[in-house]
XYZ file of C-alpha atoms in Angstrom:
179
model
C -10.647 118.950 12.426
C -6.923 119.547 12.096
C -5.777 121.459 9.054
C -3.417 119.636 6.770
C -1.118 122.382 5.555
C -0.160 125.907 6.537
C 1.392 128.137 3.902
C 2.905 131.034 5.857
C 4.726 133.948 4.287
C 6.489 137.240 4.928
C 6.183 139.895 2.248
C 6.852 143.586 1.898
C 4.962 144.589 -1.228
C 2.758 141.535 -1.857
C 4.621 139.502 -4.501
C 5.559 136.756 -2.022
C 1.986 136.682 -0.706
C 0.767 135.986 -4.235
C 3.268 133.119 -4.560
C 2.007 131.689 -1.253
C -1.603 131.986 -2.470
C -0.707 130.095 -5.653
C 0.907 127.293 -3.644
C -2.153 127.136 -1.381
C -4.454 127.049 -4.397
C -2.574 124.065 -5.851
C -2.776 122.185 -2.536
C -6.493 122.891 -2.176
C -7.180 121.662 -5.714
C -6.205 118.144 -4.651
C -8.356 118.331 -1.550
C -5.786 119.240 1.100
C -7.287 121.621 3.644
C -4.812 124.503 3.496
C -4.522 127.853 5.236
C -2.506 130.623 3.604
C -1.556 133.243 6.183
C 0.837 136.093 6.670
C 3.326 135.086 9.359
C 1.934 137.717 11.710
C -1.475 135.989 11.586
C -0.233 132.463 12.348
C -1.303 131.035 15.677
C -0.949 127.496 16.970
C 1.091 125.291 14.630
C 0.030 122.080 16.371
C -3.095 121.859 14.230
C -1.042 121.495 11.025
C 0.610 118.374 9.675
C 2.801 120.298 7.230
C 4.137 123.841 6.883
C 5.274 125.676 3.786
C 7.186 128.776 4.861
C 8.337 131.527 2.537
C 9.831 134.967 2.645
C 10.713 137.801 0.365
C 14.476 138.267 0.145
C 16.292 141.579 0.318
C 20.073 141.717 0.046
C 20.299 137.983 0.665
C 18.211 138.032 3.842
C 14.737 136.878 4.767
C 12.333 139.454 6.189
C 12.769 140.007 9.937
C 9.347 138.603 10.787
C 10.155 135.378 8.891
C 13.466 135.000 10.739
C 11.711 135.561 14.074
C 9.001 133.022 13.169
C 11.544 130.395 12.079
C 13.589 130.799 15.258
C 10.559 130.849 17.579
C 9.016 127.744 15.996
C 12.116 125.674 15.250
C 11.245 122.871 17.681
C 7.658 122.549 16.453
C 8.702 122.721 12.797
C 11.317 119.996 13.338
C 8.447 117.601 14.060
C 6.487 118.457 10.906
C 6.813 118.163 7.177
C 8.338 121.472 6.108
C 9.077 123.152 2.798
C 10.862 126.517 2.549
C 10.863 129.055 -0.252
C 12.356 132.437 -0.982
C 11.206 135.057 -3.444
C 13.472 137.718 -4.745
C 15.757 137.565 -7.757
C 14.558 139.427 -10.816
C 15.700 138.982 -14.384
C 15.746 136.219 -16.956
C 17.277 132.833 -16.165
C 17.629 130.491 -13.229
C 16.870 132.375 -9.983
C 19.668 130.598 -8.062
C 22.179 131.557 -10.748
C 20.888 135.141 -10.703
C 21.427 135.125 -6.931
C 24.998 133.884 -7.502
C 24.307 130.472 -5.982
C 22.354 131.792 -2.980
C 19.592 129.415 -1.891
C 18.878 130.270 1.728
C 20.184 132.820 4.265
C 23.475 131.478 5.623
C 22.763 132.531 9.196
C 19.510 130.512 9.134
C 21.020 127.391 7.567
C 21.750 125.704 10.941
C 18.063 126.041 11.831
C 17.030 124.662 8.448
C 19.447 121.756 8.959
C 17.767 120.908 12.265
C 14.259 121.231 10.799
C 15.232 119.106 7.780
C 12.885 120.640 5.193
C 11.724 118.399 2.358
C 12.866 121.069 -0.097
C 14.132 124.639 -0.291
C 13.182 126.651 -3.381
C 14.115 130.048 -4.750
C 11.567 131.767 -6.983
C 11.861 134.841 -9.126
C 10.369 137.942 -7.569
C 8.669 141.091 -8.760
C 9.713 144.721 -8.401
C 7.240 147.541 -8.922
C 9.212 150.803 -8.740
C 6.008 152.686 -7.947
C 5.848 150.872 -4.589
C 9.461 151.576 -3.621
C 10.675 154.420 -1.464
C 13.463 156.736 -2.623
C 16.236 154.756 -0.933
C 15.007 151.482 -2.446
C 14.805 153.056 -5.915
C 18.337 154.401 -5.495
C 19.652 150.987 -4.399
C 17.897 149.263 -7.291
C 19.402 151.700 -9.762
C 22.910 151.273 -8.323
C 22.861 147.479 -8.497
C 21.190 147.639 -11.915
C 18.574 145.075 -10.879
C 15.922 144.318 -13.497
C 12.530 145.837 -12.754
C 9.246 144.053 -13.403
C 7.400 140.866 -12.557
C 9.662 137.882 -13.184
C 7.704 135.328 -11.171
C 7.591 132.008 -12.987
C 4.112 130.690 -12.242
C 4.832 127.383 -13.978
C 7.848 126.774 -11.726
C 5.808 127.716 -8.648
C 2.981 125.387 -9.719
C 5.456 122.567 -10.405
C 6.994 122.992 -6.954
C 3.561 122.934 -5.302
C 2.726 119.819 -7.326
C 5.861 118.241 -5.887
C 4.546 118.951 -2.392
C 1.294 117.238 -3.346
C 3.216 114.194 -4.586
C 5.309 114.041 -1.411
C 2.281 114.327 0.846
C 1.208 110.870 -0.345
C 4.593 109.459 0.557
C 4.564 111.230 3.913
C 1.154 109.985 4.950
C -0.868 113.161 4.544
C -3.170 111.424 2.083
C -4.221 108.719 4.529
C -4.620 111.269 7.307
C -6.796 113.362 5.043
C -9.026 110.398 4.159
C -9.511 109.539 7.824
C -11.089 112.929 8.538
């Protein structure tokens, strides 16, 4: 049986993985067979009808493994339903405003344009200073970035719910019932 949805992610300290797990949990609750995997564990994409791809963001860039995955799988992803998300900004308020309007890495935008994702989201991230190395702590201090867990689970759930709603429109519901 083909899987319905793959939620693939790239994370450094685990916050983005937890966002991906939450998205997968929401999709499973409505009966969509969903795999949630670190990008380095993803195999053949042909078994999935839809892909949700996310990455932690550092200094406005996706993690290297996410960039490599996106580039290597561009052609396959262009033929699927795709949603993209980034995790990173910390602090109170709208994450896009906190990131000064940033929504997706500029150098990857041409690939995203060719893939034509259904949506691109930016979620608040989490920073645990105890997990950071000295250089990261120094950088954080110099940019005066807020420390803590700012992930907005309601916003993440709402976004995942939107994927569920769109899957009906895109035919995933009928495909699921046929299996």
